[in-house]
PDB file of C-alpha atoms in Angstrom:
ATOM      1  CA  UNK S   1     -33.070 208.317 163.227  1.00  0.00           C
ATOM      2  CA  UNK S   2     -29.914 210.143 164.354  1.00  0.00           C
ATOM      3  CA  UNK S   3     -29.076 207.288 166.724  1.00  0.00           C
ATOM      4  CA  UNK S   4     -29.409 204.743 163.898  1.00  0.00           C
ATOM      5  CA  UNK S   5     -27.248 206.945 161.656  1.00  0.00           C
ATOM      6  CA  UNK S   6     -24.526 207.266 164.311  1.00  0.00           C
ATOM      7  CA  UNK S   7     -24.429 203.544 165.118  1.00  0.00           C
ATOM      8  CA  UNK S   8     -24.333 202.712 161.397  1.00  0.00           C
ATOM      9  CA  UNK S   9     -21.511 205.186 160.889  1.00  0.00           C
ATOM     10  CA  UNK S  10     -19.587 203.754 163.854  1.00  0.00           C
ATOM     11  CA  UNK S  11     -19.973 200.207 162.496  1.00  0.00           C
ATOM     12  CA  UNK S  12     -18.923 201.335 159.023  1.00  0.00           C
ATOM     13  CA  UNK S  13     -15.760 203.008 160.339  1.00  0.00           C
ATOM     14  CA  UNK S  14     -14.810 200.001 162.468  1.00  0.00           C
ATOM     15  CA  UNK S  15     -15.320 197.478 159.657  1.00  0.00           C
ATOM     16  CA  UNK S  16     -14.023 199.575 156.756  1.00  0.00           C
ATOM     17  CA  UNK S  17     -10.903 200.846 158.485  1.00  0.00           C
ATOM     18  CA  UNK S  18      -9.207 197.459 158.534  1.00  0.00           C
ATOM     19  CA  UNK S  19     -10.211 196.110 155.117  1.00  0.00           C
ATOM     20  CA  UNK S  20      -7.196 196.767 152.931  1.00  0.00           C
ATOM     21  CA  UNK S  21      -4.085 198.856 152.829  1.00  0.00           C
ATOM     22  CA  UNK S  22      -4.931 202.333 151.611  1.00  0.00           C
ATOM     23  CA  UNK S  23      -3.229 205.605 152.229  1.00  0.00           C
ATOM     24  CA  UNK S  24      -4.548 207.542 155.185  1.00  0.00           C
ATOM     25  CA  UNK S  25      -5.657 210.281 152.786  1.00  0.00           C
ATOM     26  CA  UNK S  26      -7.603 207.872 150.563  1.00  0.00           C
ATOM     27  CA  UNK S  27      -9.258 206.138 153.501  1.00  0.00           C
ATOM     28  CA  UNK S  28     -10.079 209.475 155.113  1.00  0.00           C
ATOM     29  CA  UNK S  29     -11.640 210.852 151.932  1.00  0.00           C
ATOM     30  CA  UNK S  30     -13.710 207.696 151.463  1.00  0.00           C
ATOM     31  CA  UNK S  31     -15.019 207.841 155.038  1.00  0.00           C
ATOM     32  CA  UNK S  32     -15.765 211.570 154.892  1.00  0.00           C
ATOM     33  CA  UNK S  33     -17.476 211.065 151.511  1.00  0.00           C
ATOM     34  CA  UNK S  34     -19.751 208.443 153.063  1.00  0.00           C
ATOM     35  CA  UNK S  35     -20.515 210.801 155.934  1.00  0.00           C
ATOM     36  CA  UNK S  36     -21.297 213.555 153.404  1.00  0.00           C
ATOM     37  CA  UNK S  37     -23.545 211.211 151.411  1.00  0.00           C
ATOM     38  CA  UNK S  38     -25.481 210.086 154.493  1.00  0.00           C
ATOM     39  CA  UNK S  39     -25.692 213.680 155.712  1.00  0.00           C
ATOM     40  CA  UNK S  40     -27.065 214.724 152.337  1.00  0.00           C
ATOM     41  CA  UNK S  41     -29.804 212.086 152.556  1.00  0.00           C
ATOM     42  CA  UNK S  42     -30.775 213.166 156.083  1.00  0.00           C
ATOM     43  CA  UNK S  43     -30.735 216.826 155.034  1.00  0.00           C
ATOM     44  CA  UNK S  44     -32.882 216.089 151.982  1.00  0.00           C
ATOM     45  CA  UNK S  45     -35.515 214.355 154.093  1.00  0.00           C
ATOM     46  CA  UNK S  46     -35.420 217.204 156.614  1.00  0.00           C
ATOM     47  CA  UNK S  47     -35.688 219.807 153.841  1.00  0.00           C
ATOM     48  CA  UNK S  48     -38.825 218.204 152.425  1.00  0.00           C
ATOM     49  CA  UNK S  49     -40.623 217.130 155.586  1.00  0.00           C
ATOM     50  CA  UNK S  50     -39.345 219.274 158.449  1.00  0.00           C
ATOM     51  CA  UNK S  51     -38.392 222.677 157.060  1.00  0.00           C
ATOM     52  CA  UNK S  52     -41.230 225.046 156.258  1.00  0.00           C
ATOM     53  CA  UNK S  53     -41.138 226.060 152.595  1.00  0.00           C
ATOM     54  CA  UNK S  54     -41.053 229.735 153.653  1.00  0.00           C
ATOM     55  CA  UNK S  55     -37.436 229.116 154.660  1.00  0.00           C
ATOM     56  CA  UNK S  56     -36.359 227.839 151.242  1.00  0.00           C
ATOM     57  CA  UNK S  57     -33.891 230.344 149.848  1.00  0.00           C
ATOM     58  CA  UNK S  58     -35.294 229.965 146.345  1.00  0.00           C
ATOM     59  CA  UNK S  59     -38.980 230.775 146.105  1.00  0.00           C
ATOM     60  CA  UNK S  60     -39.284 231.150 142.324  1.00  0.00           C
ATOM     61  CA  UNK S  61     -41.380 228.286 140.975  1.00  0.00           C
ATOM     62  CA  UNK S  62     -39.556 228.262 137.629  1.00  0.00           C
ATOM     63  CA  UNK S  63     -36.142 227.925 139.281  1.00  0.00           C
ATOM     64  CA  UNK S  64     -37.435 225.179 141.559  1.00  0.00           C
ATOM     65  CA  UNK S  65     -38.887 223.368 138.518  1.00  0.00           C
ATOM     66  CA  UNK S  66     -35.522 223.614 136.732  1.00  0.00           C
ATOM     67  CA  UNK S  67     -33.981 222.163 139.902  1.00  0.00           C
ATOM     68  CA  UNK S  68     -36.400 219.256 139.715  1.00  0.00           C
ATOM     69  CA  UNK S  69     -35.385 218.624 136.100  1.00  0.00           C
ATOM     70  CA  UNK S  70     -31.678 218.767 137.013  1.00  0.00           C
ATOM     71  CA  UNK S  71     -32.268 216.329 139.889  1.00  0.00           C
ATOM     72  CA  UNK S  72     -34.119 213.958 137.538  1.00  0.00           C
ATOM     73  CA  UNK S  73     -31.281 214.241 135.011  1.00  0.00           C
ATOM     74  CA  UNK S  74     -28.848 213.360 137.805  1.00  0.00           C
ATOM     75  CA  UNK S  75     -30.780 210.217 138.735  1.00  0.00           C
ATOM     76  CA  UNK S  76     -31.021 209.228 135.074  1.00  0.00           C
ATOM     77  CA  UNK S  77     -27.285 209.838 134.551  1.00  0.00           C
ATOM     78  CA  UNK S  78     -26.468 207.681 137.580  1.00  0.00           C
ATOM     79  CA  UNK S  79     -28.704 204.817 136.391  1.00  0.00           C
ATOM     80  CA  UNK S  80     -27.196 204.921 132.892  1.00  0.00           C
ATOM     81  CA  UNK S  81     -23.691 204.903 134.412  1.00  0.00           C
ATOM     82  CA  UNK S  82     -24.517 201.887 136.572  1.00  0.00           C
ATOM     83  CA  UNK S  83     -25.959 200.024 133.584  1.00  0.00           C
ATOM     84  CA  UNK S  84     -22.868 200.786 131.481  1.00  0.00           C
ATOM     85  CA  UNK S  85     -20.548 199.493 134.211  1.00  0.00           C
ATOM     86  CA  UNK S  86     -22.346 196.131 134.414  1.00  0.00           C
ATOM     87  CA  UNK S  87     -20.146 193.831 136.538  1.00  0.00           C
ATOM     88  CA  UNK S  88     -17.342 196.401 136.741  1.00  0.00           C
ATOM     89  CA  UNK S  89     -19.127 198.503 139.346  1.00  0.00           C
ATOM     90  CA  UNK S  90     -17.186 199.241 142.512  1.00  0.00           C
ATOM     91  CA  UNK S  91     -17.378 201.822 145.256  1.00  0.00           C
ATOM     92  CA  UNK S  92     -14.162 203.543 146.231  1.00  0.00           C
ATOM     93  CA  UNK S  93     -10.683 202.187 145.763  1.00  0.00           C
ATOM     94  CA  UNK S  94     -10.464 198.453 146.346  1.00  0.00           C
ATOM     95  CA  UNK S  95      -7.347 196.716 145.037  1.00  0.00           C
ATOM     96  CA  UNK S  96      -8.925 193.297 145.626  1.00  0.00           C
ATOM     97  CA  UNK S  97     -11.624 193.942 143.013  1.00  0.00           C
ATOM     98  CA  UNK S  98     -10.673 193.109 139.449  1.00  0.00           C
ATOM     99  CA  UNK S  99     -12.627 195.228 136.994  1.00  0.00           C
ATOM    100  CA  UNK S 100     -12.347 196.256 133.368  1.00  0.00           C
ATOM    101  CA  UNK S 101     -11.847 199.809 132.146  1.00  0.00           C
ATOM    102  CA  UNK S 102     -15.254 200.871 130.812  1.00  0.00           C
ATOM    103  CA  UNK S 103     -15.040 203.413 127.974  1.00  0.00           C
ATOM    104  CA  UNK S 104     -18.300 202.781 126.127  1.00  0.00           C
ATOM    105  CA  UNK S 105     -21.750 204.324 126.370  1.00  0.00           C
ATOM    106  CA  UNK S 106     -21.949 207.270 128.735  1.00  0.00           C
ATOM    107  CA  UNK S 107     -18.297 206.687 129.663  1.00  0.00           C
ATOM    108  CA  UNK S 108     -17.334 208.047 126.227  1.00  0.00           C
ATOM    109  CA  UNK S 109     -18.684 211.428 127.384  1.00  0.00           C
ATOM    110  CA  UNK S 110     -17.535 211.431 131.008  1.00  0.00           C
ATOM    111  CA  UNK S 111     -14.979 209.495 133.035  1.00  0.00           C
ATOM    112  CA  UNK S 112     -17.185 209.911 136.117  1.00  0.00           C
ATOM    113  CA  UNK S 113     -20.839 209.868 135.091  1.00  0.00           C
ATOM    114  CA  UNK S 114     -21.993 208.253 138.351  1.00  0.00           C
ATOM    115  CA  UNK S 115     -20.384 211.046 140.385  1.00  0.00           C
ATOM    116  CA  UNK S 116     -21.755 213.560 137.884  1.00  0.00           C
ATOM    117  CA  UNK S 117     -25.206 212.054 138.466  1.00  0.00           C
ATOM    118  CA  UNK S 118     -24.834 212.536 142.219  1.00  0.00           C
ATOM    119  CA  UNK S 119     -23.681 216.130 141.700  1.00  0.00           C
ATOM    120  CA  UNK S 120     -26.595 216.927 139.393  1.00  0.00           C
ATOM    121  CA  UNK S 121     -29.075 215.345 141.793  1.00  0.00           C
ATOM    122  CA  UNK S 122     -27.664 217.230 144.776  1.00  0.00           C
ATOM    123  CA  UNK S 123     -27.616 220.558 142.918  1.00  0.00           C
ATOM    124  CA  UNK S 124     -31.114 220.072 141.492  1.00  0.00           C
ATOM    125  CA  UNK S 125     -32.568 219.002 144.819  1.00  0.00           C
ATOM    126  CA  UNK S 126     -30.974 222.020 146.473  1.00  0.00           C
ATOM    127  CA  UNK S 127     -32.588 224.322 143.895  1.00  0.00           C
ATOM    128  CA  UNK S 128     -35.949 222.760 144.784  1.00  0.00           C
ATOM    129  CA  UNK S 129     -35.639 222.684 148.567  1.00  0.00           C
ATOM    130  CA  UNK S 130     -32.666 224.921 149.321  1.00  0.00           C
ATOM    131  CA  UNK S 131     -32.430 225.808 152.958  1.00  0.00           C
ATOM    132  CA  UNK S 132     -29.136 227.152 154.272  1.00  0.00           C
ATOM    133  CA  UNK S 133     -28.415 223.731 155.780  1.00  0.00           C
ATOM    134  CA  UNK S 134     -29.196 222.010 152.468  1.00  0.00           C
ATOM    135  CA  UNK S 135     -26.866 224.334 150.569  1.00  0.00           C
ATOM    136  CA  UNK S 136     -24.027 223.828 153.064  1.00  0.00           C
ATOM    137  CA  UNK S 137     -24.309 220.031 153.033  1.00  0.00           C
ATOM    138  CA  UNK S 138     -24.638 219.989 149.225  1.00  0.00           C
ATOM    139  CA  UNK S 139     -21.433 222.007 148.843  1.00  0.00           C
ATOM    140  CA  UNK S 140     -19.657 219.696 151.285  1.00  0.00           C
ATOM    141  CA  UNK S 141     -20.882 216.567 149.442  1.00  0.00           C
ATOM    142  CA  UNK S 142     -19.919 217.897 145.990  1.00  0.00           C
ATOM    143  CA  UNK S 143     -16.419 218.786 147.219  1.00  0.00           C
ATOM    144  CA  UNK S 144     -16.010 215.331 148.773  1.00  0.00           C
ATOM    145  CA  UNK S 145     -17.146 213.648 145.546  1.00  0.00           C
ATOM    146  CA  UNK S 146     -14.542 215.669 143.664  1.00  0.00           C
ATOM    147  CA  UNK S 147     -11.808 214.680 146.129  1.00  0.00           C
ATOM    148  CA  UNK S 148     -12.795 211.018 145.708  1.00  0.00           C
ATOM    149  CA  UNK S 149     -12.476 211.397 141.934  1.00  0.00           C
ATOM    150  CA  UNK S 150      -8.992 212.864 142.346  1.00  0.00           C
ATOM    151  CA  UNK S 151      -7.981 209.895 144.535  1.00  0.00           C
ATOM    152  CA  UNK S 152      -9.310 207.439 141.966  1.00  0.00           C
ATOM    153  CA  UNK S 153      -7.447 209.266 139.197  1.00  0.00           C
ATOM    154  CA  UNK S 154      -4.202 208.684 141.099  1.00  0.00           C
ATOM    155  CA  UNK S 155      -5.029 204.994 141.568  1.00  0.00           C
ATOM    156  CA  UNK S 156      -6.418 203.952 138.171  1.00  0.00           C
ATOM    157  CA  UNK S 157      -3.147 204.184 136.179  1.00  0.00           C
ATOM    158  CA  UNK S 158      -1.688 201.522 138.473  1.00  0.00           C
ATOM    159  CA  UNK S 159      -4.553 199.193 137.530  1.00  0.00           C
ATOM    160  CA  UNK S 160      -5.163 199.988 133.853  1.00  0.00           C
ATOM    161  CA  UNK S 161      -1.830 201.519 132.848  1.00  0.00           C
ATOM    162  CA  UNK S 162      -1.488 203.291 129.518  1.00  0.00           C
ATOM    163  CA  UNK S 163      -5.090 202.478 128.530  1.00  0.00           C
ATOM    164  CA  UNK S 164      -6.380 204.652 131.389  1.00  0.00           C
ATOM    165  CA  UNK S 165      -3.941 207.466 130.619  1.00  0.00           C
ATOM    166  CA  UNK S 166      -5.124 207.536 126.984  1.00  0.00           C
ATOM    167  CA  UNK S 167      -8.750 207.445 128.125  1.00  0.00           C
ATOM    168  CA  UNK S 168      -8.018 210.302 130.520  1.00  0.00           C
ATOM    169  CA  UNK S 169      -6.603 212.383 127.650  1.00  0.00           C
ATOM    170  CA  UNK S 170      -9.601 211.819 125.396  1.00  0.00           C
ATOM    171  CA  UNK S 171     -12.492 212.011 127.881  1.00  0.00           C
ATOM    172  CA  UNK S 172     -13.322 214.796 130.323  1.00  0.00           C
ATOM    173  CA  UNK S 173     -13.558 214.253 134.038  1.00  0.00           C
ATOM    174  CA  UNK S 174     -17.206 215.353 134.185  1.00  0.00           C
ATOM    175  CA  UNK S 175     -18.233 216.227 130.639  1.00  0.00           C
ATOM    176  CA  UNK S 176     -16.497 215.708 127.347  1.00  0.00           C
ATOM    177  CA  UNK S 177     -14.963 219.191 127.725  1.00  0.00           C
ATOM    178  CA  UNK S 178     -14.230 219.338 131.473  1.00  0.00           C
TER     179      UNK S 178
END
């Protein structure tokens, strides 16, 4: 599994690195975010199937159940965000993709509901199966998602102009208030 992960990561870096002109910072954040996302998936599988539940940092059933609900809410949020985007879905910053600024549905409440969905899923899953490794990788992944959002917020005014700046003023980054 680790060998497959490493060869996939190597292929991704070699093919993605030359795609389009992006700043080194943007490209670096996108690559590290993908590493964090893949690491999170591997850690989640390990937490469920390889780590004995005695080593979970949270043993309270009620807290773990709340974590399960938060994880479910994260998946639901992500699915709703994808449905609202329709054909405007993109991953990362890609100047060659022409998309519309989506401000309806869940995007009235959050400028980044897909990232919010990932965050909620990661946090909820960690409450359910939180080993030290799981917590560390979750924190790393959440920080990388936030850095990706900040990069996109620098880029989007160049694509959508004043419409994005107005949207940014009226809609929170994660929730309607944040």
